[in-house]
mmCIF file of C-alpha atoms in Angstrom:
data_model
loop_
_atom_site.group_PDB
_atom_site.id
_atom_site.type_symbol
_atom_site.label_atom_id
_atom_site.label_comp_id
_atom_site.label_asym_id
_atom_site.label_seq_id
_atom_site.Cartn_x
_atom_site.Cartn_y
_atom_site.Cartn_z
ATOM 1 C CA UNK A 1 -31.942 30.304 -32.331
ATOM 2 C CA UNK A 2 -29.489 29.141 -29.363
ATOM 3 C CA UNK A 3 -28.649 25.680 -28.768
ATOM 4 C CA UNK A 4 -29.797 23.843 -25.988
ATOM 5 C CA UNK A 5 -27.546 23.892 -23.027
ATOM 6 C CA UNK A 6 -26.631 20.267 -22.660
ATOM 7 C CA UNK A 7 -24.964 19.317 -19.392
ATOM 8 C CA UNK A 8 -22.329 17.343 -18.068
ATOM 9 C CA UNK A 9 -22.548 13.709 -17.664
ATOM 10 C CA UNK A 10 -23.178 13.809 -13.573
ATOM 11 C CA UNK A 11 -20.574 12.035 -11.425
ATOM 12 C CA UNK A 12 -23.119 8.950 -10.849
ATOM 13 C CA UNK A 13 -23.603 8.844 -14.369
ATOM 14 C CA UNK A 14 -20.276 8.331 -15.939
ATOM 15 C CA UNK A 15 -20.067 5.607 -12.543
ATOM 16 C CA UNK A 16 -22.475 3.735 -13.890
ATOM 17 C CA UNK A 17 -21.173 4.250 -17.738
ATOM 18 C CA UNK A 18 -18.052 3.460 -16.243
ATOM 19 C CA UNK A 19 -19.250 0.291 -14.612
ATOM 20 C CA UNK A 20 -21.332 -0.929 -18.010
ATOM 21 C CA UNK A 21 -18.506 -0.798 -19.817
ATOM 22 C CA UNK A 22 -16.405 -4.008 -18.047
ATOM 23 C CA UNK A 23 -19.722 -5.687 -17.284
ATOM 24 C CA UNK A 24 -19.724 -8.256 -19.175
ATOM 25 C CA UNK A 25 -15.936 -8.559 -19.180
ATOM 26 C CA UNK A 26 -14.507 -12.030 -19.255
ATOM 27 C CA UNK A 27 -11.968 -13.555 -17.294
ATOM 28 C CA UNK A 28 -8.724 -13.428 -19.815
ATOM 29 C CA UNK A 29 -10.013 -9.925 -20.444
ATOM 30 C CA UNK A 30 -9.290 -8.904 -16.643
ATOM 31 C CA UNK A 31 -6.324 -10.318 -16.761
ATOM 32 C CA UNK A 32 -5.308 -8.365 -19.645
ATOM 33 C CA UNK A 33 -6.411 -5.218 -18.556
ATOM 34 C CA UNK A 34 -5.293 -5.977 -14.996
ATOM 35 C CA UNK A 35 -1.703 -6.235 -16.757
ATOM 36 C CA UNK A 36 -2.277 -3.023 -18.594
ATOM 37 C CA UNK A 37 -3.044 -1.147 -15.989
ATOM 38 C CA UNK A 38 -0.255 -2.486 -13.660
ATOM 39 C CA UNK A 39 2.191 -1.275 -17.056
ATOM 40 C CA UNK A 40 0.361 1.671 -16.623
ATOM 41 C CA UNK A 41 1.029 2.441 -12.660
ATOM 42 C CA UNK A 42 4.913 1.235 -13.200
ATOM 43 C CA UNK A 43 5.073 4.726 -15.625
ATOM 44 C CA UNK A 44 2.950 6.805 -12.865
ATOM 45 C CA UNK A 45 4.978 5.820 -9.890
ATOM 46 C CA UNK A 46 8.420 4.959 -10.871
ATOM 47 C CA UNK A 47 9.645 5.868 -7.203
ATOM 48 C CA UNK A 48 7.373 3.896 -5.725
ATOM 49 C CA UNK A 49 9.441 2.093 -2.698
ATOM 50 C CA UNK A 50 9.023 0.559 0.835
ATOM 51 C CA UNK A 51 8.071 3.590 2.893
ATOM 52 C CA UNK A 52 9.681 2.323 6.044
ATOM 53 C CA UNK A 53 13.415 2.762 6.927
ATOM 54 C CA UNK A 54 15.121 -0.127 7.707
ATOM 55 C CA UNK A 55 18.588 -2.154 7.174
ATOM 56 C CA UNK A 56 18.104 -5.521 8.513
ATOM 57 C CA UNK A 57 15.045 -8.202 7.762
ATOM 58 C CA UNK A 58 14.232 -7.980 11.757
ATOM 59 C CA UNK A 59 14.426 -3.990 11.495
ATOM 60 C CA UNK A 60 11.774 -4.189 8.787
ATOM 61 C CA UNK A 61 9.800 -6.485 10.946
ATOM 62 C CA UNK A 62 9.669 -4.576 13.397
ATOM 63 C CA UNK A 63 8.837 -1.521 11.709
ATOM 64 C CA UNK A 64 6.050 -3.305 10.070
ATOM 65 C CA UNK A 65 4.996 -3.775 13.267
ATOM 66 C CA UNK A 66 4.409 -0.990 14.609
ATOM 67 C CA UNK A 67 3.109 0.675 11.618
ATOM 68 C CA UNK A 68 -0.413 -0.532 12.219
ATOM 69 C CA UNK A 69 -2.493 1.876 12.764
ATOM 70 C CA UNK A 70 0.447 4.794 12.518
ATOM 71 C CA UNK A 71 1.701 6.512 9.648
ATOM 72 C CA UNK A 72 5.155 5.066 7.957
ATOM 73 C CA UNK A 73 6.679 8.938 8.822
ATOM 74 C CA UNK A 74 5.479 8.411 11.967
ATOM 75 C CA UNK A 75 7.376 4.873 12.526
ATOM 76 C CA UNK A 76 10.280 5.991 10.483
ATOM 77 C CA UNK A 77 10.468 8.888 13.337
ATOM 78 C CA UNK A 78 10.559 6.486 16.576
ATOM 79 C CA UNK A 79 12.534 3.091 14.986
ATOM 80 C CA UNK A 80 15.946 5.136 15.350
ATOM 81 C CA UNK A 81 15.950 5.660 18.743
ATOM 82 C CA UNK A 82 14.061 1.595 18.696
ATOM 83 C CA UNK A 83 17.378 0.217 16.184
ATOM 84 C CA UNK A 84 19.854 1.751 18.396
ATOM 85 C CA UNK A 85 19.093 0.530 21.067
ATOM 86 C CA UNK A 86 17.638 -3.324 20.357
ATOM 87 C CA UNK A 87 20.485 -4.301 17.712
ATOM 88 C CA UNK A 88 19.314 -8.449 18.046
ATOM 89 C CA UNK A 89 16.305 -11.123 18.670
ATOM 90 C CA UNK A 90 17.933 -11.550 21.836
ATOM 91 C CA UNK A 91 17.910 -7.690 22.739
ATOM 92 C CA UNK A 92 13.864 -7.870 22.226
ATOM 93 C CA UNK A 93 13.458 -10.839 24.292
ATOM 94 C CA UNK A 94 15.002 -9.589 26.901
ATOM 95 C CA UNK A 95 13.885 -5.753 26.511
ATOM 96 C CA UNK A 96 12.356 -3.585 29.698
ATOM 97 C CA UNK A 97 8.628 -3.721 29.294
ATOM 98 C CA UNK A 98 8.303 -0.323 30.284
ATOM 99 C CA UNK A 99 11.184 1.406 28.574
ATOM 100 C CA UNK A 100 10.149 -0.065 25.193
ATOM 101 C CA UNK A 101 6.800 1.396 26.168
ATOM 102 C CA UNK A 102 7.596 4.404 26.264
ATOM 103 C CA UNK A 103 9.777 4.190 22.965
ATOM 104 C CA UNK A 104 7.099 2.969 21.083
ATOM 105 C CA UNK A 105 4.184 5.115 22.492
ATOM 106 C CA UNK A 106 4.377 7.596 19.631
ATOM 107 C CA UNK A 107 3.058 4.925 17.116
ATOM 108 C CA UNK A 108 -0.250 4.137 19.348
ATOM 109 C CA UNK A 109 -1.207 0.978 20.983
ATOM 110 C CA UNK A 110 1.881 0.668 22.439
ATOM 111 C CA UNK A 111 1.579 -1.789 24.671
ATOM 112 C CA UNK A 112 0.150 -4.687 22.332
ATOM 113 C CA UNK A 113 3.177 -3.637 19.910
ATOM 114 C CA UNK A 114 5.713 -3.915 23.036
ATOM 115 C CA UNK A 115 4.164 -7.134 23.903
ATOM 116 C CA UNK A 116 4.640 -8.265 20.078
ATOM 117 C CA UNK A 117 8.323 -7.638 19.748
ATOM 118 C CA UNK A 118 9.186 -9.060 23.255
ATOM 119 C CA UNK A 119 7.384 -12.137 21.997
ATOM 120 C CA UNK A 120 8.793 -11.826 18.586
ATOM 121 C CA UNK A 121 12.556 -11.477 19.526
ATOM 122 C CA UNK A 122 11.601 -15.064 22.408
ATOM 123 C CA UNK A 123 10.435 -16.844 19.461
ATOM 124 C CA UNK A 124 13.150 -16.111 17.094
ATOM 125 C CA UNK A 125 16.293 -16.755 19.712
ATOM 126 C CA UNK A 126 14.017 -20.593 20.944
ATOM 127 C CA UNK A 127 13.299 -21.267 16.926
ATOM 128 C CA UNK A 128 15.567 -19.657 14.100
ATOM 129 C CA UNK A 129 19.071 -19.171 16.190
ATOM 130 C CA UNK A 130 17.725 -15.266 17.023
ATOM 131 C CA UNK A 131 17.667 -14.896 12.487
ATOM 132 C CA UNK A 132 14.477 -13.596 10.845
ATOM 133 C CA UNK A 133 13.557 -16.833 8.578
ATOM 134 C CA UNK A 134 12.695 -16.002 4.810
ATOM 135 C CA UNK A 135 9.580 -18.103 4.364
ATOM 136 C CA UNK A 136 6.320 -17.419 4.297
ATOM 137 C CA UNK A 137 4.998 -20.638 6.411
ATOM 138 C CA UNK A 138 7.897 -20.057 9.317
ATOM 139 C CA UNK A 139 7.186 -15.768 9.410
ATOM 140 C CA UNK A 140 3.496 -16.103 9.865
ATOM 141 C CA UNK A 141 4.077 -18.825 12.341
ATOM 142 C CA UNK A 142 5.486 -15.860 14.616
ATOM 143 C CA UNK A 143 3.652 -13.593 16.580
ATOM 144 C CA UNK A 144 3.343 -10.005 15.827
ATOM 145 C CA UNK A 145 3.313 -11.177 11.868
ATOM 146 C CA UNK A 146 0.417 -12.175 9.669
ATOM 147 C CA UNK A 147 0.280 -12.315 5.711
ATOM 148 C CA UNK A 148 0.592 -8.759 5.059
ATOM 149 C CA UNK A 149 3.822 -8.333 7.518
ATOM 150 C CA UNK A 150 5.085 -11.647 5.923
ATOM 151 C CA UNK A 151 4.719 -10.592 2.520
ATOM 152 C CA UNK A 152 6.267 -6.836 3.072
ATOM 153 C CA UNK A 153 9.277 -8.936 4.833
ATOM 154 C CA UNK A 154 9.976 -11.520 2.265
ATOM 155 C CA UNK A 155 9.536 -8.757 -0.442
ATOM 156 C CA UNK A 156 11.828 -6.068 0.447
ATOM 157 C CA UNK A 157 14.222 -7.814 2.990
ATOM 158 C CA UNK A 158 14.874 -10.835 0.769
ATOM 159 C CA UNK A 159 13.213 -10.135 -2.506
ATOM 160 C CA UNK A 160 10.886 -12.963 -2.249
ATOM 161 C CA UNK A 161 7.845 -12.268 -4.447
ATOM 162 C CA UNK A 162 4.911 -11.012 -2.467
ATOM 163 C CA UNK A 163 1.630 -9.240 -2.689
ATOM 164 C CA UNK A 164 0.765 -7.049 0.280
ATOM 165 C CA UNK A 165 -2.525 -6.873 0.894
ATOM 166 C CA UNK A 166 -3.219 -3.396 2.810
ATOM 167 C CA UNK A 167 -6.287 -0.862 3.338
ATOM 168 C CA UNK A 168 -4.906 0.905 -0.046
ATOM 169 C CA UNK A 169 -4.132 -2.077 -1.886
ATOM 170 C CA UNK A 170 -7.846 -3.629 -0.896
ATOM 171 C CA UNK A 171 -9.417 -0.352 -1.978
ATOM 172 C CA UNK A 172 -7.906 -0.022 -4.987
ATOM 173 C CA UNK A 173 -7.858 -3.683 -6.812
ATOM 174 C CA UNK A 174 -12.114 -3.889 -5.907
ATOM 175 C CA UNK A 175 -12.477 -0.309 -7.280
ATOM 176 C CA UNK A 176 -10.184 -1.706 -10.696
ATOM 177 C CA UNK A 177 -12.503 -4.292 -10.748
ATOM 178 C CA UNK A 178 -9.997 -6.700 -10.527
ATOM 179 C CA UNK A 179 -11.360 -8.366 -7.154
ATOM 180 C CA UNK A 180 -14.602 -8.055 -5.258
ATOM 181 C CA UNK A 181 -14.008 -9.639 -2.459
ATOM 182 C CA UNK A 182 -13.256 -8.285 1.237
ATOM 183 C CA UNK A 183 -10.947 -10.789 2.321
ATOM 184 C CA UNK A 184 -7.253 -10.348 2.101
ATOM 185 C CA UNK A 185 -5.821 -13.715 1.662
ATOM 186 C CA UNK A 186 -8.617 -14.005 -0.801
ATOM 187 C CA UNK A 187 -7.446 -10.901 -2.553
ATOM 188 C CA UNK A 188 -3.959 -11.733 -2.467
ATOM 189 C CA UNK A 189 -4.691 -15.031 -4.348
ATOM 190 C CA UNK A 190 -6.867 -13.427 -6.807
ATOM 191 C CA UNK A 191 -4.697 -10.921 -7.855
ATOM 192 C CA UNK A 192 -1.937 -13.269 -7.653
ATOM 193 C CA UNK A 193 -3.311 -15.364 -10.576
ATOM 194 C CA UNK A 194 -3.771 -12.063 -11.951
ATOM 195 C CA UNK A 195 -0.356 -10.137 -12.409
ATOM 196 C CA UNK A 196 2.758 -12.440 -13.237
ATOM 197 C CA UNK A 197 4.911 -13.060 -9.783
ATOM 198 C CA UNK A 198 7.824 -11.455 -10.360
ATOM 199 C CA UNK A 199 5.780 -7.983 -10.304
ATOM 200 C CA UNK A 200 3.367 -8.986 -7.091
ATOM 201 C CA UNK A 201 6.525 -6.424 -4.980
ATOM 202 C CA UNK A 202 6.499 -3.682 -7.506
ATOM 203 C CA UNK A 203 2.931 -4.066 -8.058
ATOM 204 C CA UNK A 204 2.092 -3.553 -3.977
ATOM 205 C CA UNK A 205 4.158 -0.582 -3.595
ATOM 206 C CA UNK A 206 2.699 1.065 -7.197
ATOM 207 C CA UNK A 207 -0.904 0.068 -5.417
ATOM 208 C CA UNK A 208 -0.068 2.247 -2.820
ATOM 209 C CA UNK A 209 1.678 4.768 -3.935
ATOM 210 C CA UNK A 210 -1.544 5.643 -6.043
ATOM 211 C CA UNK A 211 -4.205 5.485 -3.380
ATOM 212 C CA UNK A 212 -2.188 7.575 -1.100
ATOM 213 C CA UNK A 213 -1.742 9.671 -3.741
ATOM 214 C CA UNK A 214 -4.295 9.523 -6.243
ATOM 215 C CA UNK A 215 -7.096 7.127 -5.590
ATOM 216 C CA UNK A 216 -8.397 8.277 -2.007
ATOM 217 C CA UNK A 217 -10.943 7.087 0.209
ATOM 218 C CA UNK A 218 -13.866 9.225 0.582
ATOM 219 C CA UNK A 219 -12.743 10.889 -3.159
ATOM 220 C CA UNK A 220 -10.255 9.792 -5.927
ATOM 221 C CA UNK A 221 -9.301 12.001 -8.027
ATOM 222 C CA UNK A 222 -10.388 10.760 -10.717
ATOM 223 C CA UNK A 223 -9.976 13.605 -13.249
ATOM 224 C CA UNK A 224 -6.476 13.266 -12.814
ATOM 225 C CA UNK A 225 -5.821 9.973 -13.099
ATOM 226 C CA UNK A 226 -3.734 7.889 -15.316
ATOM 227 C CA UNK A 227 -6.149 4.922 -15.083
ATOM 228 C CA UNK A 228 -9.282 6.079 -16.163
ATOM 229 C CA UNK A 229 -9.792 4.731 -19.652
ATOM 230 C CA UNK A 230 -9.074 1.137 -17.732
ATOM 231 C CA UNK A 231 -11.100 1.721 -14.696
ATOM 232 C CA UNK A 232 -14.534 0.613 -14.082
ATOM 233 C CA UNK A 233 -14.920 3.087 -11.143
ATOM 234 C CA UNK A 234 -14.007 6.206 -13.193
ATOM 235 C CA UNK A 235 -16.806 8.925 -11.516
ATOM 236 C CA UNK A 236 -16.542 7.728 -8.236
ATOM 237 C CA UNK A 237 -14.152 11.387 -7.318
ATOM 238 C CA UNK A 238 -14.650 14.620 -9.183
ATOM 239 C CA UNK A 239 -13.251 13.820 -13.298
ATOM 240 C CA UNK A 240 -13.201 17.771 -14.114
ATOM 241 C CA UNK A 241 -9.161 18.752 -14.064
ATOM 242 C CA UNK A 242 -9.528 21.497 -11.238
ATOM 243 C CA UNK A 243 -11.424 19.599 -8.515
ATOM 244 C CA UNK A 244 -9.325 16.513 -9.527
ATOM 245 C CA UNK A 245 -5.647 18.258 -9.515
ATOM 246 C CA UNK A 246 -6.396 19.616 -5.942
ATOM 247 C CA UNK A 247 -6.733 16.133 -4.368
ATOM 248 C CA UNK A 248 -3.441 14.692 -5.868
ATOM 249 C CA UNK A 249 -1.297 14.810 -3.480
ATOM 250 C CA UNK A 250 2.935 13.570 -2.557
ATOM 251 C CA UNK A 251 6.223 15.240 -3.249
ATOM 252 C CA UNK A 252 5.227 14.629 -7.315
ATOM 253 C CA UNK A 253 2.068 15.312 -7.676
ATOM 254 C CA UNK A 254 2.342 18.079 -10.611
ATOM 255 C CA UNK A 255 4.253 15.483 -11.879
ATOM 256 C CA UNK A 256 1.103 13.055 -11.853
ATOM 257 C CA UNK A 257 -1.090 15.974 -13.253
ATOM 258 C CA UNK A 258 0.895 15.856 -16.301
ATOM 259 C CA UNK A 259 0.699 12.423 -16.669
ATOM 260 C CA UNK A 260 -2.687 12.304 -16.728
ATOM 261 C CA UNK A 261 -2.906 15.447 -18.631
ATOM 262 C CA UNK A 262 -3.708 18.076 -16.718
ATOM 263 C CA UNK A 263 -1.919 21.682 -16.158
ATOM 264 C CA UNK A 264 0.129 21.049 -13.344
ATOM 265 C CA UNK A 265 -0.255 24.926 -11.978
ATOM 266 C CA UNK A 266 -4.117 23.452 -10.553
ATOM 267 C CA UNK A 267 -1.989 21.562 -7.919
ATOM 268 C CA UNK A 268 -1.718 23.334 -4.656
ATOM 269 C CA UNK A 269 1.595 23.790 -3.351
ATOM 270 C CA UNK A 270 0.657 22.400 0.297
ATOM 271 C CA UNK A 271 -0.068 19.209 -1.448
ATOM 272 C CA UNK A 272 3.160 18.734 -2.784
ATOM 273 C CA UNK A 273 4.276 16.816 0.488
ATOM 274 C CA UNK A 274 4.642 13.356 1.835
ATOM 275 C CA UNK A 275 1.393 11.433 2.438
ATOM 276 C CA UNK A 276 0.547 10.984 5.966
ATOM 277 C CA UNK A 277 -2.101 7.940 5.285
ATOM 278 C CA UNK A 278 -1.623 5.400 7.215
#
């Protein structure tokens, strides 16, 4: 007599297993596994990095700028020709409306991002001598720069501690189950009490790195995934190893197969390139 075929936990199924398991997981708990799991994304992603080119505190600034809504390849593509050309505060203040249109229209809404660095470089040669200042309170305070630009500024331009709160980063630390909360000062404080401060950089570019790589929008890939005995969303994204390995993606992305233990010949070779997520 056969066996009864039994089938496969569905992907709903092991969501909602997934989900059970951390319910009734205290706070000390999260922060424990938070901390694990941040360990655990330092040995996925150890080239994780600022993805925009820059030199200067104000050449990260602006490049920060204008990558909203545009892709960092994208940015890195147009800020040569942008560097070259507008070397100060004072060369921004006193830039060609239209010309720096027309530099910048590659990286889309062009002229609200012209309008922000003509008003950045003003405020920067009437308030801070024409210098980028390295605090939080005085970078918000200028226009063209909220938290998130603050917080990429302070952390890669003057290795300042900060947590940059992004589309990835939001995705990623509700679906860890670390936050749930919309809000990305409110994230950025959560997590904050979360992960020790001299990691909050690190930590935002590892964030990253995995949801452009690993943890996608409409379908993670969770089958390949170095997180998923810590992850409360494990099921969201296919968990068998072939649908899984064809959705990593990045110039390492067998590499991340391995990691997670899966034969790094499922990865397509057209995914081994750069991300173009935003």
């Amino acid at each position: 007599m056969s066996r009864p075929v039994i089938a496969a936990p569905s992907g709903a199924a092991l969501l909602a297993r997934s989900a059970r398991r951390f319910a009734g997981e205290t706070p000390i708990g999260r922060k424990r596994r938070a901390r694990r799991m941040a360990r655990a994304l330092a040995e996925t992603h150890p080239d994780a990095h600022c993805e925009l080119d820059f030199e200067t505190p104000l050449q990260l600034a602006v490049a920060t700028i204008l990558s909203a809504q545009c892709t960092d390849k994208k940015v890195n593509e147009v800020t040569p020709a942008v560097f070259a050309k507008y070397l100060s505060a004072a060369d921004y203040a006193a830039a060609d409306r239209g010309r720096l249109e027309e530099v910048l229209r590659p990286t889309g809404f062009f002229r609200a991002k012209t309008d922000s660095l003509i008003k950045l470089g003003q405020a920067l040669v009437e308030r801070h001598d024409g210098e980028l200042p390295g605090r939080l309170e005085q970078l918000v305070a200028l226009p063209g720069i909220g938290r998130k630009t603050a917080n990429v500024i302070l952390g890669n331009a003057f290795d300042v501690p900060g947590i940059t709160v992004d589309t990835h980063f939001r995705r990623l630390v509700n679906r860890f189950g670390w936050v749930d909360e919309d809000d990305p000062v409110k994230i950025e404080f959560l997590v904050a009490d979360l992960i020790e401060k001299r990691d909050w950089t690190m930590l935002s570019h590892r964030i990253i790195f995995h949801g452009r790589r690993v943890c996608h929008a409409r379908k993670p890939a969770c089958g390949a995934c170095t997180l998923t005995a810590m992850c409360p969303s494990y099921g969201t994204g296919p968990t068998e190893a072939v649908p899984a390995a064809k959705l990593l993606k990045g110039p390492r992305a067998r590499e991340l197969a391995v990691q997670a233990g899966v034969d790094p010949e499922l990865v397509p070779a057209a995914a081994i390139a750069t991300p173009e997520a935003p």
